[in-house]
CSV table of C-alpha atoms and ligand atoms in Angstrom, one decimal:
chain,number,residue,atom,x,y,z
A,1,MET,CA,-17.7,75.5,-46.3
A,2,GLU,CA,-14.7,73.3,-47.4
A,3,GLY,CA,-12.5,76.2,-48.8
A,4,ASN,CA,-9.8,78.2,-46.6
A,5,PHE,CA,-10.4,82.4,-46.8
A,6,THR,CA,-9.4,85.3,-45.7
A,7,TYR,CA,-12.1,88.4,-45.7
A,8,CYS,CA,-10.9,91.5,-45.2
A,9,ASN,CA,-13.4,94.8,-46.7
A,10,PRO,CA,-12.4,97.7,-45.9
A,11,THR,CA,-14.5,100.2,-48.0
A,12,LYS,CA,-17.0,102.1,-45.4
A,13,LEU,CA,-20.3,102.6,-47.0
A,14,TYR,CA,-22.7,105.8,-46.7
A,15,PHE,CA,-25.9,104.5,-47.9
A,16,GLY,CA,-29.6,106.1,-48.2
A,17,ARG,CA,-31.1,109.5,-49.5
A,18,GLY,CA,-28.7,112.8,-49.4
A,19,ALA,CA,-25.9,110.8,-47.8
A,20,VAL,CA,-23.6,113.0,-49.9
A,21,ARG,CA,-23.7,115.2,-47.0
A,22,PHE,CA,-21.3,112.9,-45.6
A,23,LEU,CA,-18.7,112.7,-48.3
A,24,GLY,CA,-17.3,116.6,-46.5
A,25,GLY,CA,-16.7,114.4,-43.2
A,26,GLU,CA,-14.1,112.1,-45.4
A,27,LEU,CA,-12.6,115.5,-47.5
A,28,PRO,CA,-9.9,116.1,-44.3
A,29,LYS,CA,-8.7,113.0,-44.8
A,30,TYR,CA,-6.6,113.7,-48.1
A,31,GLY,CA,-4.8,116.0,-49.1
A,32,LYS,CA,-5.6,119.2,-50.7
A,33,ASN,CA,-5.9,117.7,-54.6
A,34,VAL,CA,-8.4,116.2,-56.1
A,35,VAL,CA,-9.5,114.8,-59.5
A,36,LEU,CA,-12.6,114.3,-60.1
A,37,ILE,CA,-13.5,112.3,-62.9
A,38,TYR,CA,-16.9,111.6,-64.2
A,39,GLY,CA,-18.6,110.4,-67.6
A,40,GLY,CA,-20.4,111.5,-70.5
A,41,GLY,CA,-22.3,114.0,-68.5
A,42,SER,CA,-25.7,112.5,-66.7
A,43,ILE,CA,-24.4,113.9,-63.3
A,44,LYS,CA,-24.3,117.5,-64.9
A,45,LYS,CA,-28.3,117.1,-66.3
A,46,ASN,CA,-28.9,115.6,-62.8
A,47,GLY,CA,-27.3,117.8,-60.3
A,48,ILE,CA,-24.8,115.4,-58.8
A,49,TYR,CA,-22.0,117.5,-60.2
A,50,ASP,CA,-22.9,120.5,-58.6
A,51,SER,CA,-23.3,119.0,-55.2
A,52,VAL,CA,-19.9,117.2,-55.0
A,53,VAL,CA,-18.6,120.2,-56.4
A,54,LYS,CA,-19.9,122.8,-54.1
A,55,ILE,CA,-18.7,120.2,-51.1
A,56,LEU,CA,-15.4,119.9,-52.4
A,57,HIS,CA,-15.0,124.1,-52.4
A,58,GLU,CA,-16.6,123.4,-49.1
A,59,GLY,CA,-13.7,121.8,-48.1
A,60,GLY,CA,-11.0,123.7,-49.9
A,61,LYS,CA,-9.6,121.2,-52.1
A,62,ASN,CA,-7.7,122.3,-55.4
A,63,VAL,CA,-9.7,120.5,-58.5
A,64,ALA,CA,-8.7,119.1,-61.6
A,65,GLU,CA,-11.2,116.6,-63.2
A,66,ILE,CA,-10.9,114.2,-66.0
A,67,ALA,CA,-14.7,114.5,-67.8
A,68,GLY,CA,-15.6,111.7,-70.4
A,69,VAL,CA,-14.8,108.5,-69.1
A,70,MET,CA,-17.0,106.2,-71.5
A,71,PRO,CA,-19.0,103.2,-70.5
A,72,ASN,CA,-16.4,100.8,-71.1
A,73,PRO,CA,-13.2,102.8,-70.1
A,74,THR,CA,-10.3,102.5,-72.6
A,75,VAL,CA,-7.0,102.2,-72.1
A,76,GLU,CA,-6.4,105.4,-74.3
A,77,LYS,CA,-8.7,107.3,-72.1
A,78,LEU,CA,-6.3,105.6,-69.0
A,79,TYR,CA,-3.1,107.4,-70.7
A,80,GLU,CA,-4.8,110.6,-70.7
A,81,GLY,CA,-6.0,110.6,-67.4
A,82,VAL,CA,-2.5,109.6,-65.8
A,83,LYS,CA,-0.9,112.9,-67.6
A,84,ILE,CA,-3.0,114.7,-65.7
A,85,ALA,CA,-3.3,112.8,-62.3
A,86,ARG,CA,0.3,113.2,-63.0
A,87,ALA,CA,0.1,117.3,-63.5
A,88,HIS,CA,-2.0,117.8,-60.2
A,89,LYS,CA,0.1,116.2,-57.6
A,90,ALA,CA,-3.4,113.8,-57.1
A,91,ASP,CA,-4.4,113.0,-53.4
A,92,LEU,CA,-7.2,111.9,-53.7
A,93,LEU,CA,-9.7,110.6,-56.6
A,94,LEU,CA,-13.0,111.2,-56.6
A,95,ALA,CA,-14.6,109.2,-58.9
A,96,VAL,CA,-18.2,110.1,-59.7
A,97,GLY,CA,-20.7,107.4,-61.8
A,98,GLY,CA,-21.1,104.2,-62.6
A,99,GLY,CA,-18.9,101.0,-63.4
A,100,SER,CA,-17.3,102.6,-65.5
A,101,VAL,CA,-16.1,105.8,-64.0
A,102,CYS,CA,-15.7,103.9,-60.6
A,103,ASP,CA,-13.5,101.4,-62.7
A,104,TYR,CA,-11.4,103.6,-64.2
A,105,ALA,CA,-10.2,105.7,-61.1
A,106,LYS,CA,-9.2,102.3,-59.4
A,107,ALA,CA,-7.1,102.1,-62.7
A,108,LEU,CA,-5.6,105.5,-62.2
A,109,SER,CA,-4.6,104.3,-59.0
A,110,VAL,CA,-2.0,102.0,-59.5
A,111,SER,CA,-1.8,103.4,-62.4
A,112,VAL,CA,-0.4,107.1,-62.1
A,113,HIS,CA,2.8,106.4,-60.2
A,114,CYS,CA,3.4,103.3,-62.0
A,115,LYS,CA,6.8,103.2,-64.7
A,116,GLU,CA,5.7,100.3,-66.8
A,117,ASP,CA,3.3,100.2,-69.6
A,118,PRO,CA,0.1,99.8,-67.0
A,119,TRP,CA,-1.8,98.2,-69.6
A,120,GLU,CA,0.9,95.4,-70.2
A,121,LYS,CA,1.8,95.3,-66.6
A,122,TYR,CA,-1.6,94.6,-65.2
A,123,TYR,CA,-3.8,94.1,-67.8
A,124,LEU,CA,-1.5,91.4,-70.3
A,125,ARG,CA,0.8,90.0,-67.0
A,126,PHE,CA,-1.8,90.4,-64.1
A,127,GLU,CA,0.7,91.8,-61.8
A,128,GLU,CA,-0.3,93.4,-59.1
A,129,PRO,CA,1.0,97.0,-58.0
A,130,THR,CA,5.1,97.9,-57.1
A,131,CYS,CA,4.6,102.1,-57.0
A,132,GLU,CA,2.8,104.1,-54.5
A,133,THR,CA,-1.2,104.1,-55.1
A,134,LEU,CA,-3.4,106.8,-54.9
A,135,PRO,CA,-7.1,106.2,-52.7
A,136,VAL,CA,-10.0,106.4,-53.7
A,137,GLY,CA,-13.6,107.3,-52.9
A,138,CYS,CA,-16.5,106.6,-55.6
A,139,VAL,CA,-20.0,108.5,-55.4
A,140,LEU,CA,-22.0,105.4,-57.5
A,141,THR,CA,-25.2,106.9,-59.7
A,142,MET,CA,-25.9,103.2,-61.7
A,143,ALA,CA,-26.4,99.9,-59.6
A,144,GLY,CA,-24.7,97.1,-61.1
A,145,THR,CA,-20.8,96.7,-61.2
A,146,GLY,CA,-20.1,96.2,-57.2
A,147,SER,CA,-17.8,98.6,-58.3
A,148,GLU,CA,-18.4,100.5,-54.9
A,149,MET,CA,-16.9,98.0,-52.8
A,150,ASN,CA,-14.4,96.0,-54.8
A,151,ALA,CA,-10.8,95.9,-55.6
A,152,GLY,CA,-11.5,95.1,-59.8
A,153,ALA,CA,-11.3,97.4,-62.0
A,154,VAL,CA,-12.3,96.7,-66.1
A,155,ILE,CA,-10.2,98.8,-68.9
A,156,THR,CA,-11.3,98.1,-73.0
A,157,ASN,CA,-8.0,97.9,-75.8
A,158,PRO,CA,-10.3,98.9,-79.4
A,159,ALA,CA,-6.9,98.1,-80.6
A,160,GLN,CA,-6.0,94.9,-79.7
A,161,LYS,CA,-9.9,94.2,-79.6
A,162,LEU,CA,-9.6,92.8,-75.7
A,163,LYS,CA,-11.9,93.6,-72.4
A,164,ILE,CA,-10.2,92.7,-69.4
A,165,GLY,CA,-10.8,92.7,-66.2
A,166,HIS,CA,-8.5,93.0,-62.9
A,167,VAL,CA,-9.3,92.3,-59.4
A,168,PHE,CA,-6.4,93.6,-57.5
A,169,ALA,CA,-5.4,91.6,-54.5
A,170,ASP,CA,-4.5,93.9,-52.6
A,171,GLU,CA,-7.4,95.6,-50.9
A,172,LYS,CA,-6.0,98.7,-50.0
A,173,ILE,CA,-7.0,99.4,-54.6
A,174,MET,CA,-10.9,99.4,-52.9
A,175,PRO,CA,-12.6,102.7,-52.7
A,176,LYS,CA,-11.6,104.2,-48.8
A,177,PHE,CA,-15.1,105.1,-49.2
A,178,SER,CA,-18.5,105.2,-51.2
A,179,VAL,CA,-21.8,107.3,-51.8
A,180,LEU,CA,-24.3,105.1,-52.6
A,181,ASP,CA,-28.3,107.2,-52.7
A,182,PRO,CA,-30.6,105.6,-54.3
A,183,VAL,CA,-32.4,108.7,-55.4
A,184,TYR,CA,-29.0,109.1,-58.2
A,185,THR,CA,-29.9,106.2,-59.3
A,186,LEU,CA,-33.5,107.0,-60.4
A,187,THR,CA,-32.6,108.9,-63.5
A,188,LEU,CA,-31.1,105.9,-65.1
A,189,PRO,CA,-32.6,105.5,-68.6
A,190,HIS,CA,-34.7,102.2,-68.8
A,191,TYR,CA,-31.7,99.7,-70.5
A,192,GLN,CA,-29.2,100.9,-68.1
A,193,MET,CA,-31.0,100.3,-65.1
A,194,ALA,CA,-32.3,96.5,-66.8
A,195,ALA,CA,-29.1,95.8,-68.0
A,196,GLY,CA,-27.5,96.9,-64.5
A,197,ILE,CA,-30.2,94.4,-63.1
A,198,TYR,CA,-28.9,91.6,-65.2
A,199,ASP,CA,-25.4,92.5,-64.2
A,200,ILE,CA,-26.0,92.0,-60.4
A,201,PHE,CA,-28.3,88.8,-61.0
A,202,ASN,CA,-24.9,87.3,-63.1
A,203,HIS,CA,-22.5,87.8,-60.5
A,204,ILE,CA,-24.2,86.1,-58.3
A,205,CYS,CA,-24.7,83.2,-60.4
A,206,GLU,CA,-21.1,83.5,-61.5
A,207,GLN,CA,-20.2,82.9,-58.2
A,208,TYR,CA,-23.3,80.4,-57.5
A,209,PHE,CA,-22.4,77.7,-60.0
A,210,SER,CA,-19.4,76.8,-59.2
A,211,GLY,CA,-18.4,73.8,-55.7
A,212,GLU,CA,-20.2,70.9,-54.5
A,213,ASP,CA,-19.8,71.0,-50.5
A,214,ASP,CA,-22.8,72.8,-48.5
A,215,ASN,CA,-21.6,76.3,-48.0
A,216,THR,CA,-23.1,79.6,-46.7
A,217,SER,CA,-22.3,81.3,-49.7
A,218,ASP,CA,-24.9,79.6,-51.2
A,219,TYR,CA,-27.3,80.4,-49.4
A,220,LEU,CA,-26.3,84.3,-49.1
A,221,ALA,CA,-26.4,83.7,-52.5
A,222,GLU,CA,-30.2,82.7,-52.9
A,223,GLY,CA,-31.4,85.4,-50.7
A,224,LEU,CA,-29.8,88.0,-52.9
A,225,MET,CA,-31.2,85.9,-55.6
A,226,ARG,CA,-35.0,86.5,-54.2
A,227,SER,CA,-35.0,89.8,-53.2
A,228,LEU,CA,-33.4,91.2,-56.5
A,229,LEU,CA,-36.3,89.2,-58.8
A,230,HIS,CA,-38.4,90.8,-56.0
A,231,SER,CA,-37.2,94.7,-56.3
A,232,SER,CA,-36.2,94.1,-59.9
A,233,ARG,CA,-40.8,93.3,-61.3
A,234,ILE,CA,-41.2,96.3,-59.0
A,235,ALA,CA,-38.5,98.8,-60.1
A,236,ASN,CA,-39.6,97.6,-64.0
A,237,LYS,CA,-42.7,98.8,-63.5
A,238,ASP,CA,-42.4,101.8,-61.5
A,239,MET,CA,-38.8,102.9,-62.3
A,240,GLN,CA,-38.9,105.8,-59.5
A,241,ASN,CA,-40.3,103.3,-56.6
A,242,TYR,CA,-37.1,104.2,-54.2
A,243,GLU,CA,-37.9,101.4,-51.9
A,244,ALA,CA,-37.4,98.6,-55.1
A,245,ARG,CA,-34.3,101.2,-56.0
A,246,SER,CA,-32.3,101.0,-53.1
A,247,ASN,CA,-33.3,97.7,-52.4
A,248,ILE,CA,-31.1,96.6,-55.8
A,249,MET,CA,-28.5,99.3,-55.7
A,250,TRP,CA,-27.9,97.4,-51.3
A,251,THR,CA,-28.1,93.9,-53.9
A,252,ALA,CA,-25.9,95.2,-56.2
A,253,THR,CA,-23.1,96.2,-53.5
A,254,TRP,CA,-23.1,92.4,-52.5
A,255,ALA,CA,-23.0,90.4,-54.8
A,256,LEU,CA,-19.9,91.6,-56.2
A,257,ASN,CA,-17.6,92.8,-53.0
A,258,THR,CA,-16.0,89.7,-52.4
A,259,LEU,CA,-18.6,87.9,-49.2
A,260,ILE,CA,-20.4,85.3,-51.3
A,261,SER,CA,-17.1,84.3,-53.4
A,262,ARG,CA,-15.8,82.9,-49.7
A,263,GLY,CA,-15.1,79.0,-49.9
A,264,LYS,CA,-15.8,79.2,-53.6
A,265,SER,CA,-14.0,78.7,-56.7
A,266,THR,CA,-16.2,80.7,-59.1
A,267,ASP,CA,-17.6,80.1,-62.6
A,268,TRP,CA,-16.9,83.8,-65.0
A,269,MET,CA,-17.2,82.6,-68.2
A,270,VAL,CA,-20.8,84.0,-69.0
A,271,HIS,CA,-18.3,87.1,-68.3
A,272,MET,CA,-15.6,86.4,-69.8
A,273,ILE,CA,-17.5,85.6,-73.0
A,274,GLY,CA,-19.6,88.6,-72.6
A,275,GLN,CA,-17.0,91.1,-72.5
A,276,ALA,CA,-15.0,89.6,-75.3
A,277,VAL,CA,-18.8,90.7,-76.7
A,278,GLY,CA,-18.0,93.9,-75.4
A,279,ALA,CA,-14.0,94.3,-76.6
A,280,HIS,CA,-15.6,93.6,-80.3
A,281,THR,CA,-18.7,95.8,-80.1
A,282,ASP,CA,-19.2,98.1,-76.9
A,283,ALA,CA,-21.9,97.0,-76.2
A,284,THR,CA,-23.3,97.4,-72.4
A,285,HIS,CA,-21.6,94.9,-70.1
A,286,GLY,CA,-25.0,94.1,-68.5
A,287,MET,CA,-26.8,93.5,-72.1
A,288,THR,CA,-23.5,91.7,-73.3
A,289,LEU,CA,-24.0,89.4,-70.1
A,290,SER,CA,-28.0,88.6,-70.3
A,291,ALA,CA,-27.3,87.8,-74.4
A,292,VAL,CA,-24.4,84.8,-73.9
A,293,SER,CA,-26.5,83.7,-70.8
A,294,LEU,CA,-28.7,81.4,-71.9
A,295,ALA,CA,-27.0,79.2,-74.1
A,296,TYR,CA,-24.3,79.5,-71.7
A,297,TYR,CA,-26.4,77.3,-69.2
A,298,ARG,CA,-28.2,75.7,-70.8
A,299,HIS,CA,-24.9,74.0,-72.2
A,300,VAL,CA,-23.0,73.5,-68.6
A,301,MET,CA,-26.4,72.2,-67.1
A,302,PRO,CA,-25.9,68.7,-67.9
A,303,TYR,CA,-21.9,68.8,-65.7
A,304,ALA,CA,-24.2,69.9,-63.0
A,305,LEU,CA,-27.7,69.3,-62.7
A,306,PRO,CA,-28.3,69.0,-58.2
A,307,LYS,CA,-26.7,72.9,-58.2
A,308,PHE,CA,-29.7,73.8,-61.5
A,309,ARG,CA,-32.1,71.6,-59.4
A,310,ARG,CA,-31.4,73.7,-56.3
A,311,PHE,CA,-31.7,77.0,-58.2
A,312,ALA,CA,-34.8,76.0,-59.4
A,313,VAL,CA,-35.8,75.5,-56.5
A,314,GLN,CA,-34.7,77.6,-54.7
A,315,VAL,CA,-34.1,80.9,-56.3
A,316,TRP,CA,-37.6,79.9,-58.8
A,317,GLY,CA,-40.0,78.5,-56.9
A,318,VAL,CA,-40.2,75.7,-58.5
A,319,ASP,CA,-42.2,72.7,-57.5
A,320,PRO,CA,-39.4,69.6,-57.6
A,321,ALA,CA,-42.5,67.1,-56.5
A,322,GLY,CA,-42.2,64.0,-59.6
A,323,LYS,CA,-40.4,65.5,-61.8
A,324,THR,CA,-36.9,64.3,-62.7
A,325,ASP,CA,-33.4,66.4,-61.7
A,326,ALA,CA,-32.8,67.2,-65.8
A,327,GLN,CA,-37.5,68.7,-65.9
A,328,VAL,CA,-36.4,70.8,-62.3
A,329,ALA,CA,-33.3,72.3,-63.5
A,330,GLU,CA,-35.2,73.6,-67.2
A,331,GLU,CA,-38.2,74.8,-65.6
A,332,GLY,CA,-36.0,76.9,-63.0
A,333,LEU,CA,-33.7,78.4,-66.4
A,334,SER,CA,-37.2,78.6,-68.5
A,335,ALA,CA,-38.2,81.0,-65.2
A,336,MET,CA,-35.4,83.0,-65.9
A,337,GLU,CA,-35.7,82.9,-69.6
A,338,ALA,CA,-39.4,84.9,-69.0
A,339,TRP,CA,-38.0,87.3,-65.8
A,340,MET,CA,-34.8,87.9,-68.6
A,341,ARG,CA,-37.9,89.1,-70.8
A,342,GLU,CA,-40.1,90.7,-68.9
A,343,MET,CA,-37.5,92.9,-68.1
A,344,GLY,CA,-36.7,93.7,-71.6
A,345,LEU,CA,-32.8,92.2,-71.5
A,346,VAL,CA,-30.9,91.3,-74.5
A,347,LEU,CA,-31.4,87.9,-75.7
A,348,HIS,CA,-29.5,87.9,-78.9
A,349,ILE,CA,-25.8,88.9,-79.6
A,350,ALA,CA,-27.0,90.0,-83.2
A,351,GLU,CA,-29.2,92.4,-81.5
A,352,LEU,CA,-25.3,94.1,-80.0
A,353,GLY,CA,-24.1,94.2,-83.4
A,354,VAL,CA,-22.7,90.2,-83.4
A,355,ARG,CA,-22.4,89.3,-87.1
A,356,GLU,CA,-22.1,85.5,-88.2
A,357,GLU,CA,-18.0,86.6,-89.6
A,358,MET,CA,-16.8,87.9,-86.5
A,359,ILE,CA,-17.5,85.0,-84.1
A,360,ASP,CA,-14.2,83.6,-84.6
A,361,GLY,CA,-12.2,86.8,-83.3
A,362,ILE,CA,-14.8,87.2,-80.6
A,363,ALA,CA,-14.1,83.0,-79.6
A,364,GLU,CA,-10.0,84.1,-79.9
A,365,SER,CA,-10.6,87.2,-77.3
A,366,THR,CA,-12.8,85.2,-74.9
A,367,LEU,CA,-10.3,84.0,-71.4
A,368,LEU,CA,-10.7,80.4,-71.0
A,369,LEU,CA,-11.2,80.5,-66.5
A,370,GLU,CA,-11.5,77.2,-65.0
A,371,GLY,CA,-13.9,77.0,-61.8
A,372,GLY,CA,-17.3,76.6,-62.9
A,373,TYR,CA,-18.9,73.1,-63.1
A,374,HIS,CA,-17.4,72.6,-66.4
A,375,THR,CA,-14.6,75.2,-68.5
A,376,PRO,CA,-15.3,74.8,-72.1
A,377,ASP,CA,-13.0,75.4,-75.0
A,378,LYS,CA,-13.1,77.7,-77.7
A,379,ASN,CA,-14.7,75.3,-79.7
A,380,GLU,CA,-17.8,75.4,-76.9
A,381,VAL,CA,-17.3,79.0,-76.8
A,382,LYS,CA,-18.4,79.3,-80.9
A,383,ALA,CA,-21.2,77.3,-80.6
A,384,ILE,CA,-22.8,78.9,-77.3
A,385,LEU,CA,-21.7,82.1,-78.7
A,386,LYS,CA,-23.7,80.9,-82.1
A,387,GLU,CA,-26.5,79.6,-80.3
A,388,SER,CA,-27.0,83.7,-78.9
A,389,MET,CA,-27.2,85.3,-82.7
B,401,NZQ,O1,-21.3,108.6,-68.8
B,401,NZQ,P1,-22.4,108.9,-68.4
B,401,NZQ,O2,-22.9,110.1,-69.3
B,401,NZQ,O3,-22.9,109.4,-66.9
B,401,NZQ,O4,-23.7,108.1,-68.5
B,401,NZQ,C1,-23.6,106.4,-68.0
B,401,NZQ,C2,-23.5,106.0,-69.4
B,401,NZQ,O5,-24.1,106.1,-70.4
B,401,NZQ,C3,-24.8,106.4,-67.8
B,401,NZQ,N1,-25.4,106.3,-66.6
B,401,NZQ,C4,-25.1,106.5,-64.9
B,401,NZQ,N2,-25.3,106.6,-63.9
B,401,NZQ,C5,-26.4,107.2,-64.7
B,401,NZQ,C6,-26.6,107.3,-66.2
B,401,NZQ,N3,-27.6,107.9,-66.6
B,401,NZQ,C7,-28.6,108.6,-66.0
B,401,NZQ,N4,-28.4,108.7,-64.5
B,401,NZQ,C8,-27.7,108.4,-64.4
B,401,NZQ,N5,-27.8,108.4,-62.8
B,401,NZQ,O6,-25.0,105.2,-67.6
B,401,NZQ,C9,-24.6,104.3,-68.4
B,401,NZQ,C10,-23.5,103.3,-68.9
B,401,NZQ,O7,-22.6,103.7,-67.4
B,401,NZQ,P2,-21.8,102.6,-67.2
B,401,NZQ,O8,-20.3,102.9,-65.9
B,401,NZQ,O9,-20.9,102.1,-67.9
B,401,NZQ,O10,-22.1,101.7,-66.5
B,401,NZQ,P3,-22.0,100.3,-65.4
B,401,NZQ,O11,-22.1,100.6,-64.1
B,401,NZQ,O12,-22.9,99.1,-65.7
B,401,NZQ,O13,-19.9,100.4,-65.6
B,401,NZQ,C11,-19.6,98.9,-66.9
B,401,NZQ,C12,-18.6,99.1,-66.4
B,401,NZQ,O14,-18.2,98.4,-64.8
B,401,NZQ,C13,-16.8,97.1,-65.6
B,401,NZQ,C14,-17.9,96.6,-66.7
B,401,NZQ,O15,-17.2,96.1,-68.0
B,401,NZQ,C15,-17.7,98.2,-67.6
B,401,NZQ,O16,-16.9,98.6,-68.4
B,401,NZQ,N6,-17.6,96.2,-64.7
B,401,NZQ,C16,-16.7,96.4,-63.8
B,401,NZQ,C17,-16.5,95.2,-62.4
B,401,NZQ,C18,-16.1,95.5,-61.1
B,401,NZQ,N7,-15.2,96.5,-60.7
B,401,NZQ,O17,-16.1,94.5,-60.4
B,401,NZQ,C19,-17.6,93.8,-62.7
B,401,NZQ,C20,-18.7,94.5,-64.0
B,401,NZQ,O18,-18.8,92.7,-63.8
B,401,NZQ,C21,-18.2,94.8,-65.0
B,401,NZQ,O19,-17.3,93.9,-66.2
B,402,ZN,ZN1,-20.3,92.3,-64.9
């Protein structure tokens, strides 16, 4: 652990079957006015909405709603929510949904009392809130983003063709509490489950593929990846398997709750390219990552052979005997590709609606971050995108 760091994660988690019953115990900590935030209606079909509303009414709360938060929530939707939360004098923002709904609630938390334009302040200038922020609670219905226990909030501006994540520095933007009932994830379609699984896997990779020191975070990352591969294969065949789905949900949280990034510079370029694809196509987040990952990792592998060799051996069980580092590393990526195919992940951006003539614009929308083993320039990003077609 060569790096110096601070670690603080204040989110209280309630995990397991029936965990929503603990929501009632959280409510008295906040004022009367609750804004209930949810997506396109899945929670009305599977009964989660009714359970949550019943608990809110039993707790004597005055509830307003923001419905229809779309996957990849937009800045226009954020402005709409600000008006509702202001009119309701919100004391608590309760997100019931996946990462999009949880992210949206955090973006709202820093925007309701903000006197400036939140898109410009938080997403273009990356400033921290200077106004009062509102507490957020989450009832999670989809495993993937880790939004339930982090301070990240990704917002899309379709007009500017930008999809930007701000990870707020202050832990007070993390949810105060999150309810994680794996049963709630059992109604997800296979496509969303698989996308979530790849999102988890890639969050771990983004943190793992950086740094050269011997770092406990890497061993934690390898353990999480092995657990995820094991459970994902079970869930892929048997989506209703509670044991596998509960492990996937817990792994998602630990993959991106700041633990395994401690002491790491972290890469995040797959996310930057994937988010740019998302800004131009509105495709499902996890699939934008899977579609660009293999080309990206094959591109950076020569800059970090020892780490890719370790990944192959520790995560994919490649036997290194008698092989060069490059051979072992490539076998690791081939095993990863085979798993991705088995999971039914999207491996080509063309399948997400990208056409050849969009590549320059997508590269233009890609933020370049330093921290990985090699920071690509815009021409390299274009080459990775072409390779991903
Ligand atoms: O809107 P509804 O009707 O609820 O349907 C949703 C949505 O269509 C559906 N769904 C969710 N739970 C369900 C369900 N359908 C049936 N049963 C359930 N139990 O799934 C669809 C996708 O939901 P969404 O919330 O968009 O998915 P996800 O959790 O993958 O969130 C994606 C968003 O999170 C951001 C992404 O960029 C994207 O905007 N991210 C947030 C991060 C963070 N906060 O740290 C990090 C990630 O890298 C990611 O960028
Ligand atoms: Zn992600």
